[in-house]
Amino acid sequence: MFFSSSTQSAVLALFCFFGTSFAHTVMTTIFVDGVNQGDGVCIRMNMNGSTSNTYIKPITSKDMACGKQPYPYVPTSRTERSLYHIGIDGEIGGSRVCSANASSIITFEYREDPTKVDSTSIHPSHKGPAAVYLKKVDSAIASNNAAGDGWFKIWESVYDNSTQTWGTTKMIQNNGHISVKIPDDIQGGSYLIRSELLALHAADNNPPNPQFFVGCAQLYIMAKGCAQPSTVSIGEGTYTLNTPGMAYNIYTTPLALPYPMNGPPVYQPGPGNGNGSYPPPQSEGLKPKGCIFVNGNWCGYEAPSYTDQNSCWNSSRMCWTQSRDCWNKTQPSGFHFCQAFQDAKSVSLNQACMNKEWTGPPNPGKDITPEWPPMKGSLNIFT
Ligand SMILES: *[C@@H]1O[C@H](CO)[C@@H](O)[C@H](O)[C@H]1NC(C)=O
Ligand SMILES: *[C@@H]1O[C@H](CO)[C@@H](O)[C@H](O)[C@H]1NC(C)=O
Ligand SMILES: *[C@@H]1O[C@H](CO)[C@@H](O)[C@H](O)[C@H]1NC(C)=O
Ligand SMILES: *[C@@H]1O[C@H](CO)[C@@H](O)[C@H](O)[C@H]1NC(C)=O
Ligand SMILES: *[C@@H]1O[C@H](CO)[C@@H](O)[C@H](O)[C@H]1NC(C)=O
Ligand SMILES: *[C@@H]1O[C@H](CO)[C@@H](O)[C@H](O)[C@H]1NC(C)=O
Ligand SMILES: [Cu+2]
């Protein structure tokens, strides 16, 4: 919600009427050392297109770890599927894992509208702190490994009194991007990385309405450290409205400083980059062989080759099945890419069979993943 507490109930009424689609923000994309990994790739995102950008509710829930839990509901039509997706959420592993090194810079992109690459990041009213955590896991693609112990904080941006700027505002000023450095003394292997924004614009309400936005990505980190950062649990009951800072009033002057930041202190890496050994090469979550269209954690494959009328139509049918699978499984940031895949493959193959071009497919195996744009904003690590 956009406005200060005095207009809150009016604003609520407005959103109930229009829906909440683009009211808030969601982490859609990560960059590793400035390289765009692709919208939704390696990311656990709330699959419900109409709620993926809403805040965690209630803050006492398990969703505080990596976002919304899966829905028991199964959509029944394509329209419904595009609105109410099923599949990857906070506790459900996605199929892709992004590679990074100790001391790599990981950049998170936040969007109000997950479907638009040029979306604004978050409404300027949503002032508050931001933080990033890591958790070492046995497998980054496994499910049910987000909530619970194991989290350590590697970065935070709370409130900068010299410029009177909150962390979320600095993110807006950096085109919706937050960058952090992977500590270079940690152990190598599989990790979840979790970014967290806390919007305090309605925290002074009665009852308080602190709005957390969290997004998790799956990483495999090449590191040879031995450090064992102390960890905290994030999950059911970790946060309540009585947690310091949850009912903070950002409208008072002067502000009550320092802001009582939630979570543990930021982990400070030791000297050197460790005396341990590197983990085995990454084996899970790599781009699958034969994948010609990466869309979030979903992959499109080439149509079976065909040589006559029957096999042409068979191949075309299998393409349509893939398109439907894309709609079913990609995150909200990838809906429009499913359309692109459908146009490039299903529609064009259908056309070829209609034109009696019984041999194909054309350009077999060509990678048709749309090009991911370079990062807007800087890789600078603000705090
Ligand atoms: C998606 O969110 C909308 C709006 O809150 C809700 O009505 C719908 O039930 C949700 N879909 C699922 C599958 O939970
Ligand atoms: C990690 O470091 C190695 C060796 O310097 C390099 O070849 C590789 O590209 C790096 N990987 C990433 C994801 O940055
Ligand atoms: C914050 O900045 C204001 C204005 O410069 C100053 O008066 C105040 O003492 C500062 N507060 C803290 C806690 O540093
Ligand atoms: C690595 O080993 C050297 C020599 O034993 C030691 O001086 C250094 O502190 C160790 N570094 C780390 C990060 O453990
Ligand atoms: C369609 O193609 C697939 C993949 O080549 C093959 O497994 C299947 O048997 C074919 N079906 C028909 C009806 O030809
Ligand atoms: C997509 O989801 C619907 C509803 O769950 C299901 O009936 C359909 O078989 C799925 N399509 C594919 C291609 O997986
Ligand atoms: Cu909001």
Coordinates of N, CA, C and O and ligand atoms in Angstrom, one line a residue, residues 74-75 81 321 324-325 328, ligand 6:
V74 N -5.9 -26.6 -7.6 CA -5.4 -26.9 -9.0 C -6.2 -26.1 -10.0 O -7.5 -26.2 -10.0
P75 N -5.6 -25.2 -10.8 CA -6.4 -24.4 -11.7 C -7.0 -25.3 -12.8 O -6.5 -26.3 -13.1
R81 N -4.7 -20.7 -15.0 CA -3.3 -21.0 -14.7 C -2.4 -19.8 -14.8 O -1.5 -19.7 -14.0
T321 N 1.9 -29.5 -26.1 CA 2.0 -30.0 -24.8 C 3.0 -29.3 -24.0 O 2.8 -28.9 -22.8
R324 N 1.9 -25.8 -23.0 CA 1.0 -25.9 -21.8 C 1.7 -26.1 -20.6 O 1.5 -25.5 -19.5
D325 N 2.7 -27.0 -20.6 CA 3.6 -27.2 -19.5 C 4.3 -26.0 -19.0 O 4.4 -25.7 -17.8
N328 N 2.0 -23.9 -17.1 CA 1.8 -24.5 -15.8 C 2.9 -24.2 -14.8 O 2.7 -24.1 -13.6
Ligands
LIG6 C1 -1.2 -28.3 -16.8 O1 -2.0 -28.2 -15.6 C2 -3.3 -28.8 -15.7 C3 -4.0 -28.5 -14.4 O2 -3.3 -29.0 -13.4 C4 -3.2 -30.3 -16.1 O3 -4.5 -30.8 -16.3 C5 -2.5 -30.4 -17.4 O4 -2.3 -31.8 -17.7 C6 -1.1 -29.7 -17.3 N1 -0.5 -29.8 -18.6 C7 0.7 -30.2 -18.8 C8 1.2 -30.2 -20.2 O5 1.4 -30.6 -17.9

